[in-house]
Short mmCIF file of the N, C-alpha and C atoms (twelve columns), coordinates in Angstrom:
data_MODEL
# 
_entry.id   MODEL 
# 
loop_
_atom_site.group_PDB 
_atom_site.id 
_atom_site.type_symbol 
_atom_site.label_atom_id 
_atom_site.label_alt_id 
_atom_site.label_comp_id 
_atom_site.label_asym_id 
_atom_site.label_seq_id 
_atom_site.Cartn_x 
_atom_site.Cartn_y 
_atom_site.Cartn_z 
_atom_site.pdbx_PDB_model_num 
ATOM 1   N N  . UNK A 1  -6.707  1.578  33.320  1 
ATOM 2   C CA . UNK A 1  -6.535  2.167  32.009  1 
ATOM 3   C C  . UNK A 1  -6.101  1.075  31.033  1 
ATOM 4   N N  . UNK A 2  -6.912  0.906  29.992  1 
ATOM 5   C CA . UNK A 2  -6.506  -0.102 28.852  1 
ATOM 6   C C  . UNK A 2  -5.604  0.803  27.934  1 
ATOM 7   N N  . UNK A 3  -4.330  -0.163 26.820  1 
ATOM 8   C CA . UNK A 3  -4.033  0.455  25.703  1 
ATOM 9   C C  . UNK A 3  -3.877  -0.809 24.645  1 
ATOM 10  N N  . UNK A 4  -4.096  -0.238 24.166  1 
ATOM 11  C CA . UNK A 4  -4.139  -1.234 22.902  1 
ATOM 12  C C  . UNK A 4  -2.679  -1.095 22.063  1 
ATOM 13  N N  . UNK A 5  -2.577  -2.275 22.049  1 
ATOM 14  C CA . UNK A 5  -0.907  -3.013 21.140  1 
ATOM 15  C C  . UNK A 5  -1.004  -2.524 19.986  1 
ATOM 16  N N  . UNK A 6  -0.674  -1.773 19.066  1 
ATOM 17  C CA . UNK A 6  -0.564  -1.735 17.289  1 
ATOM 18  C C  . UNK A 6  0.580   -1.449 16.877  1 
ATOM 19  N N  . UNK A 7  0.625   -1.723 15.898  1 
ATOM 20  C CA . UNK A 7  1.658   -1.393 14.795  1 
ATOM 21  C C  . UNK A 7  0.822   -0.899 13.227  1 
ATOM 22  N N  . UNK A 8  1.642   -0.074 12.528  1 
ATOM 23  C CA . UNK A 8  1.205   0.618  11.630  1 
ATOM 24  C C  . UNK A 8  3.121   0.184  10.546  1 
ATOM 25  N N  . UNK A 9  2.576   -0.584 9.384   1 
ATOM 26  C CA . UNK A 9  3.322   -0.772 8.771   1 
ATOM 27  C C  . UNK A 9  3.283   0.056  6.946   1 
ATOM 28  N N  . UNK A 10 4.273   1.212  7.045   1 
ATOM 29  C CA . UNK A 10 3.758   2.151  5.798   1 
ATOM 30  C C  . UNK A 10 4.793   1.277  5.047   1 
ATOM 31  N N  . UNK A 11 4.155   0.913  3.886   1 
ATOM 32  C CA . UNK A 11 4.505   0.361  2.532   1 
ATOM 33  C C  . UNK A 11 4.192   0.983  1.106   1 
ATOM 34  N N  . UNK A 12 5.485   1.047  0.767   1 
ATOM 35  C CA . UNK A 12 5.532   1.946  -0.755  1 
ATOM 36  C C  . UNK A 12 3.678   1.751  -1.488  1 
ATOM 37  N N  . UNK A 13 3.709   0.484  -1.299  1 
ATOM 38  C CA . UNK A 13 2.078   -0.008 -2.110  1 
ATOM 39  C C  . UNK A 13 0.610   0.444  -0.965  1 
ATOM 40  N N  . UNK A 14 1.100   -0.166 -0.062  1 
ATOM 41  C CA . UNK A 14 -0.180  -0.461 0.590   1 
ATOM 42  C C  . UNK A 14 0.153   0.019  2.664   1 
ATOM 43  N N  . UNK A 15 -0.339  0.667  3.180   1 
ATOM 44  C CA . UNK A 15 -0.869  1.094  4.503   1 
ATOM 45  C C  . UNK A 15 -1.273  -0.137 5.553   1 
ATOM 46  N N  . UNK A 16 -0.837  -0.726 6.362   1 
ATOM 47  C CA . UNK A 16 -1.083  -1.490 7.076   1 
ATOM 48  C C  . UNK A 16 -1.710  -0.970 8.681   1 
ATOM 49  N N  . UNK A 17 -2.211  -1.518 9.237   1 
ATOM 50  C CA . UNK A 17 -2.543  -1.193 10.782  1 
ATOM 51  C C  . UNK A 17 -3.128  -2.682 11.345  1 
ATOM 52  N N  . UNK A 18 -2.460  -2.765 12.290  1 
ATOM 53  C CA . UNK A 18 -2.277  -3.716 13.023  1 
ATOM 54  C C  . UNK A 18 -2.710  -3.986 14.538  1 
ATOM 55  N N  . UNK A 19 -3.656  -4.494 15.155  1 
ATOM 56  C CA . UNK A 19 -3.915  -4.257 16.718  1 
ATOM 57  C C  . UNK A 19 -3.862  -5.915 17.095  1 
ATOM 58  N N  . UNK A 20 -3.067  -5.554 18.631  1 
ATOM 59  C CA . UNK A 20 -3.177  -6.823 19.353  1 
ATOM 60  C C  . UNK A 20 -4.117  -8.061 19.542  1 
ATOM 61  N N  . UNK A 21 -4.894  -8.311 18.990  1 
ATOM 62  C CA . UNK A 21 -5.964  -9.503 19.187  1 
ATOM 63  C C  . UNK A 21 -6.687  -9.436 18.208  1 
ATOM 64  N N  . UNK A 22 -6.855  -8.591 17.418  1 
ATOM 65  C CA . UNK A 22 -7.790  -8.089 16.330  1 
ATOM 66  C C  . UNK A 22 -6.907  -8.356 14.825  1 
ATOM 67  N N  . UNK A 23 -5.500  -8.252 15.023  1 
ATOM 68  C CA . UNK A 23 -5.256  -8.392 13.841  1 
ATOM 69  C C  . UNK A 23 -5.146  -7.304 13.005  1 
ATOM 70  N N  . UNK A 24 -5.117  -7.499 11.716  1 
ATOM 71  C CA . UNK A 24 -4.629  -6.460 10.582  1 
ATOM 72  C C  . UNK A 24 -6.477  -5.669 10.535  1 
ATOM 73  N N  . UNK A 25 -6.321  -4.377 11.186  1 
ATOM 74  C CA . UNK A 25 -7.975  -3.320 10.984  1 
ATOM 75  C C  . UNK A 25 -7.888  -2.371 9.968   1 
ATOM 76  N N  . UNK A 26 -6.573  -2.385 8.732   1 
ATOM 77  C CA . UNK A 26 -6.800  -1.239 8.085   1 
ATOM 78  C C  . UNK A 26 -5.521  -1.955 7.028   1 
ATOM 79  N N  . UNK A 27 -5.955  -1.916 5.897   1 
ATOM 80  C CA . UNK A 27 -5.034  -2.471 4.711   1 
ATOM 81  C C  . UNK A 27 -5.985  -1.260 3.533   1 
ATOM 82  N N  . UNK A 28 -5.257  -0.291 3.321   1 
ATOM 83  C CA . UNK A 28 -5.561  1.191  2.395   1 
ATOM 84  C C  . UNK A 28 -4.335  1.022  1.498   1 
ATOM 85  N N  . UNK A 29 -4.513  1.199  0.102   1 
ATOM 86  C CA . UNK A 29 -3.399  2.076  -0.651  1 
ATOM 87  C C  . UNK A 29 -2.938  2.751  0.075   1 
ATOM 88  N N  . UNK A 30 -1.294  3.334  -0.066  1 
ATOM 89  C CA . UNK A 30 -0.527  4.717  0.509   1 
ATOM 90  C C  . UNK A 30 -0.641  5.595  -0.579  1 
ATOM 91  N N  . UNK A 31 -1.630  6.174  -0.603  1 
ATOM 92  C CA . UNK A 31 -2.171  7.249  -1.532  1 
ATOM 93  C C  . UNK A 31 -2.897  8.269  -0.626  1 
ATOM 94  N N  . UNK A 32 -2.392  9.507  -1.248  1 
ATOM 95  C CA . UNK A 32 -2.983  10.891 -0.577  1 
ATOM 96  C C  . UNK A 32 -3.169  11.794 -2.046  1 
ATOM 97  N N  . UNK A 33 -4.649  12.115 -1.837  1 
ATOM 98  C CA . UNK A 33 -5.087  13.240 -2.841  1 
ATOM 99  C C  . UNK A 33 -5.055  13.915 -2.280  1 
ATOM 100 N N  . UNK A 34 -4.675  15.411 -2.759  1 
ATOM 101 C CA . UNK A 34 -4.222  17.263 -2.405  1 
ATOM 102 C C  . UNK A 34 -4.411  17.867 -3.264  1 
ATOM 103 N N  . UNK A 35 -5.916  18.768 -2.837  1 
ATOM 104 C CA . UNK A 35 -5.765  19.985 -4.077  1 
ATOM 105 C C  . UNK A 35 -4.666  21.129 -3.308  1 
ATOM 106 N N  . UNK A 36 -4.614  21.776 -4.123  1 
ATOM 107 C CA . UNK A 36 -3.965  23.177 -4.202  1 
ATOM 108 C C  . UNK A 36 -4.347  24.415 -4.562  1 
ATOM 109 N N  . UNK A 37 -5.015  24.983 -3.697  1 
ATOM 110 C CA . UNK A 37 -5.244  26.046 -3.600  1 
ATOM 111 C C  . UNK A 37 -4.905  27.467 -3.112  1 
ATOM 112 N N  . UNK A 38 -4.451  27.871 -4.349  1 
ATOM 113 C CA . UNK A 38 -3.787  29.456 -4.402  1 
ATOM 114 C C  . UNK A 38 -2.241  28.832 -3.389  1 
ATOM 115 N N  . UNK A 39 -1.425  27.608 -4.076  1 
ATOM 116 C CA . UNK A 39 -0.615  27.554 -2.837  1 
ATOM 117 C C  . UNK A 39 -0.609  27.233 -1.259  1 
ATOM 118 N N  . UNK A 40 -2.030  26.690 -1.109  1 
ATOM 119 C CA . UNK A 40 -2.354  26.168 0.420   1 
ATOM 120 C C  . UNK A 40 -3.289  24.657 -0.235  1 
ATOM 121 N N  . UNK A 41 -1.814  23.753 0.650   1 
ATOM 122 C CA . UNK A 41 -2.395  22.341 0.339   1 
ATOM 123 C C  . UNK A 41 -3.799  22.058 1.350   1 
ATOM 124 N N  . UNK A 42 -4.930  20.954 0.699   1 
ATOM 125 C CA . UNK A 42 -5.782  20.328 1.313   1 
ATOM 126 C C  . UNK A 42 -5.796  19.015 0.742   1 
ATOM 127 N N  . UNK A 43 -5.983  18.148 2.116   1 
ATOM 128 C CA . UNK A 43 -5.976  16.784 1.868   1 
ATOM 129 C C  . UNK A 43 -7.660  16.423 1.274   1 
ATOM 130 N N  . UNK A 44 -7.893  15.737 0.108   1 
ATOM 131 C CA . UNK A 44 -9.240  15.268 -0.115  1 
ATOM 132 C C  . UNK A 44 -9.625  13.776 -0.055  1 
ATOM 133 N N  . UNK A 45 -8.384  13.209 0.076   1 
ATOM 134 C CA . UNK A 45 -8.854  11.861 0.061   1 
ATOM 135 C C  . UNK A 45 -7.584  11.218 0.804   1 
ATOM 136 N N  . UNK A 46 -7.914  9.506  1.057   1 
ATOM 137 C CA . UNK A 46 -6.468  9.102  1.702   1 
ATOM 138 C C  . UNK A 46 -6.980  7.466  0.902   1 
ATOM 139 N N  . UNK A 47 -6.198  6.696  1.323   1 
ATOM 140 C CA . UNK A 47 -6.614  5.516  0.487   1 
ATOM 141 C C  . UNK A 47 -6.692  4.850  -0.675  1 
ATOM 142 N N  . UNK A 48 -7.849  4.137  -0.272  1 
ATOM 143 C CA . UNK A 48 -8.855  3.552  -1.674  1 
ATOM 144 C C  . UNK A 48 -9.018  4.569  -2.602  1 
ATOM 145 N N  . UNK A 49 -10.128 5.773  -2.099  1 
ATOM 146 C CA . UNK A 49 -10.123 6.763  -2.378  1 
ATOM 147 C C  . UNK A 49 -9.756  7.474  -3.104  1 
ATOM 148 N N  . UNK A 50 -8.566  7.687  -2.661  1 
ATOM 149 C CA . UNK A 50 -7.601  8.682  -3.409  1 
ATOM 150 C C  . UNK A 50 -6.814  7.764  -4.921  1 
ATOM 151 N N  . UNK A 51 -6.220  6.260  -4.675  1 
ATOM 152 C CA . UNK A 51 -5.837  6.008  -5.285  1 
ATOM 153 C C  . UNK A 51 -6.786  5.771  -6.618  1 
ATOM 154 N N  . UNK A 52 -8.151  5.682  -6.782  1 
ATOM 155 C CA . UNK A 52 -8.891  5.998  -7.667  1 
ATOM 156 C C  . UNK A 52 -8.596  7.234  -8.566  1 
ATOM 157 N N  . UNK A 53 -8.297  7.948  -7.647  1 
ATOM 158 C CA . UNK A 53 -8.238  9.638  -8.708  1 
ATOM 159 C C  . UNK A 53 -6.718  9.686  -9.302  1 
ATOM 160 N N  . UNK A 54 -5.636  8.274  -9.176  1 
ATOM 161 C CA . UNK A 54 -4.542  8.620  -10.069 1 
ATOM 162 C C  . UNK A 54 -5.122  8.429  -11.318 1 
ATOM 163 N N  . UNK A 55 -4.633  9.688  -11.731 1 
ATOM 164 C CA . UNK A 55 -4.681  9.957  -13.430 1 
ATOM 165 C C  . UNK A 55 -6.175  10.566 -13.885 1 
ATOM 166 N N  . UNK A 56 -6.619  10.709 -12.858 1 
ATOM 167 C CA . UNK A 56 -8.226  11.155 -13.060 1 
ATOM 168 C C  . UNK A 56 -8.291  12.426 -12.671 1 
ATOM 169 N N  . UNK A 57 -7.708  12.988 -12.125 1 
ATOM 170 C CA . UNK A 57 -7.599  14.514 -11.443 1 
ATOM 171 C C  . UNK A 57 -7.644  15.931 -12.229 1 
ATOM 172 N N  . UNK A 58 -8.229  17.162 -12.100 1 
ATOM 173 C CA . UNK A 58 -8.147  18.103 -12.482 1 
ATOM 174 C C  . UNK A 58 -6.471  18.444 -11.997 1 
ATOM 175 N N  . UNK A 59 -5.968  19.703 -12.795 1 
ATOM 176 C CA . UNK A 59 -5.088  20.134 -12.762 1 
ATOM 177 C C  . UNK A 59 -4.702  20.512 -11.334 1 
ATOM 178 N N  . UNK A 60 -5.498  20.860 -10.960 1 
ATOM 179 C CA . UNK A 60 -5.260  21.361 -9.075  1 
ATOM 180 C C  . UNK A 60 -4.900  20.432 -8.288  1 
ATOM 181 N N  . UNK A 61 -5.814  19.417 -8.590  1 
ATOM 182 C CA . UNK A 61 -5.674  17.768 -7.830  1 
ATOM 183 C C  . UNK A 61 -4.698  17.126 -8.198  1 
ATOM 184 N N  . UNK A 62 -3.457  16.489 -7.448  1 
ATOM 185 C CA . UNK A 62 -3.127  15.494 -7.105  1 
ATOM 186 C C  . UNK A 62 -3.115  14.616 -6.557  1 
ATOM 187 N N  . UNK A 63 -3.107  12.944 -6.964  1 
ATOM 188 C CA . UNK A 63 -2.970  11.982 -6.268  1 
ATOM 189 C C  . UNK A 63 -1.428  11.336 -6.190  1 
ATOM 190 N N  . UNK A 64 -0.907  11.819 -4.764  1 
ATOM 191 C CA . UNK A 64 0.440   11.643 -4.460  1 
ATOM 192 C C  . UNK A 64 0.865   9.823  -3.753  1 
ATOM 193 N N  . UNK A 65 1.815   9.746  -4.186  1 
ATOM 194 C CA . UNK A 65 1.978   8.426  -3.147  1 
ATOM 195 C C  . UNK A 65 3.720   8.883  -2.135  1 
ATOM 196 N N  . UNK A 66 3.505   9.410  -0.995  1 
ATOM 197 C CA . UNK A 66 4.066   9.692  -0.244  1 
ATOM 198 C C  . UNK A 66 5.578   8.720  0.177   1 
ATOM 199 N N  . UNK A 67 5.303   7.503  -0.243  1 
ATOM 200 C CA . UNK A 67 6.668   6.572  -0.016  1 
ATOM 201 C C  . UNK A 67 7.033   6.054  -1.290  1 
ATOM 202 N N  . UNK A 68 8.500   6.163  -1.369  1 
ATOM 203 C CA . UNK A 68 8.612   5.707  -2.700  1 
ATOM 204 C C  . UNK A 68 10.365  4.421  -2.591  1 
ATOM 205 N N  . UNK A 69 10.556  3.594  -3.312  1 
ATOM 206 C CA . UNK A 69 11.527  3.240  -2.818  1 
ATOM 207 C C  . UNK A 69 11.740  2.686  -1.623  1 
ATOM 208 N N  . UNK A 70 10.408  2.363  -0.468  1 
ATOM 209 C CA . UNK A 70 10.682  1.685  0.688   1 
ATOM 210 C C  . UNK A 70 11.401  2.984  1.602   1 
ATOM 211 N N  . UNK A 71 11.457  4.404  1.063   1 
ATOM 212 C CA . UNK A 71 11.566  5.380  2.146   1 
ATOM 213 C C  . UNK A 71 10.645  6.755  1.989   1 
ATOM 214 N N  . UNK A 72 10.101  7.118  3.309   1 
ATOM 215 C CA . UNK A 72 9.308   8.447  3.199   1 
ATOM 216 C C  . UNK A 72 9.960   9.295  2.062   1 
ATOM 217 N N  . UNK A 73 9.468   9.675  1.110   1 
ATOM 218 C CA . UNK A 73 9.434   10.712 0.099   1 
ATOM 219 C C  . UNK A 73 8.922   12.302 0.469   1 
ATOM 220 N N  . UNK A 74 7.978   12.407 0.991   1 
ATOM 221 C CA . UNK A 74 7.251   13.428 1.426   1 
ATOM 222 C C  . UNK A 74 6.447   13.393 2.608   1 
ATOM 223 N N  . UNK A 75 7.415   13.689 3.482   1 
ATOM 224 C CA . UNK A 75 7.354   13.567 4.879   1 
ATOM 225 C C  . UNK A 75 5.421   14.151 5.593   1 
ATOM 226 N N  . UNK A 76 5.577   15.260 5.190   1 
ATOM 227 C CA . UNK A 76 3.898   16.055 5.263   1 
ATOM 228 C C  . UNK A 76 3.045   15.421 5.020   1 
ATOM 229 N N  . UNK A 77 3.231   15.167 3.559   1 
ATOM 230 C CA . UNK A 77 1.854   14.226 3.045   1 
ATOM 231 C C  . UNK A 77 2.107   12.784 3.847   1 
ATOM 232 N N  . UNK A 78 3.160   12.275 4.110   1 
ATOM 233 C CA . UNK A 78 2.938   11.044 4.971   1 
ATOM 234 C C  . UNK A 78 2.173   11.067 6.058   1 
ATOM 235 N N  . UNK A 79 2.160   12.197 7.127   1 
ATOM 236 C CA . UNK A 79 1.652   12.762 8.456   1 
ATOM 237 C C  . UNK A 79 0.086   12.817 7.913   1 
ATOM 238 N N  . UNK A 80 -0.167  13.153 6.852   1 
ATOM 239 C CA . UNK A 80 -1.586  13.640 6.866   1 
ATOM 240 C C  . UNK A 80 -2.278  12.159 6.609   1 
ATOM 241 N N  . UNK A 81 -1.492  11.238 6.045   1 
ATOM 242 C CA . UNK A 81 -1.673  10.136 5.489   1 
ATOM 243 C C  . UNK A 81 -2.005  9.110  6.552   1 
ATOM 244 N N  . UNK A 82 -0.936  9.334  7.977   1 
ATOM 245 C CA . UNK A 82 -1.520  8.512  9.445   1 
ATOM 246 C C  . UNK A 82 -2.398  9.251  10.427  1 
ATOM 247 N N  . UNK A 83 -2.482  10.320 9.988   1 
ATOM 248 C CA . UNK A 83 -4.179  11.102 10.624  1 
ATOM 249 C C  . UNK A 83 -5.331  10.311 10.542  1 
# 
């Protein structure tokens, strides 16, 4: 059975992921877009992605940034954010 070494470094700015021999495989904005619907969140974007739609969003849509200050802010949207 193989496993692979990583680390995942969440930064107020930027999303890191890290694997043993390979190096840095994932450098994303920490940005999560969520509409809201009728009160039931959905994730629409994570990233690059999402950080495009700050300030661009319909009223429903938000583009959240889950860490703020160098500590989890919004624990949920962080989880959906390392999915």
């Amino acid at each position: 059975m193989l496993s692979a070494d990583m680390a995942i470094d969440l930064g107020t700015a930027n999303t890191l992921v890290y694997v043993k021999g390979k190096g840095i495989v994932l450098n994303e904005p920490s940005v999560v877009a969520i509409a809201d619907n009728n009160g039931k969140k959905q994730v629409l974007a994570v990233g690059e992605e999402a950080k495009m739609m700050l300030g661009r969003t319909p009223g429903n849509i938000q583009a959240i940034r889950p860490l703020r200050d160098g500590v989890i802010a919004d624990f949920e949207i962080a989880e959906e954010m390392i999915k």
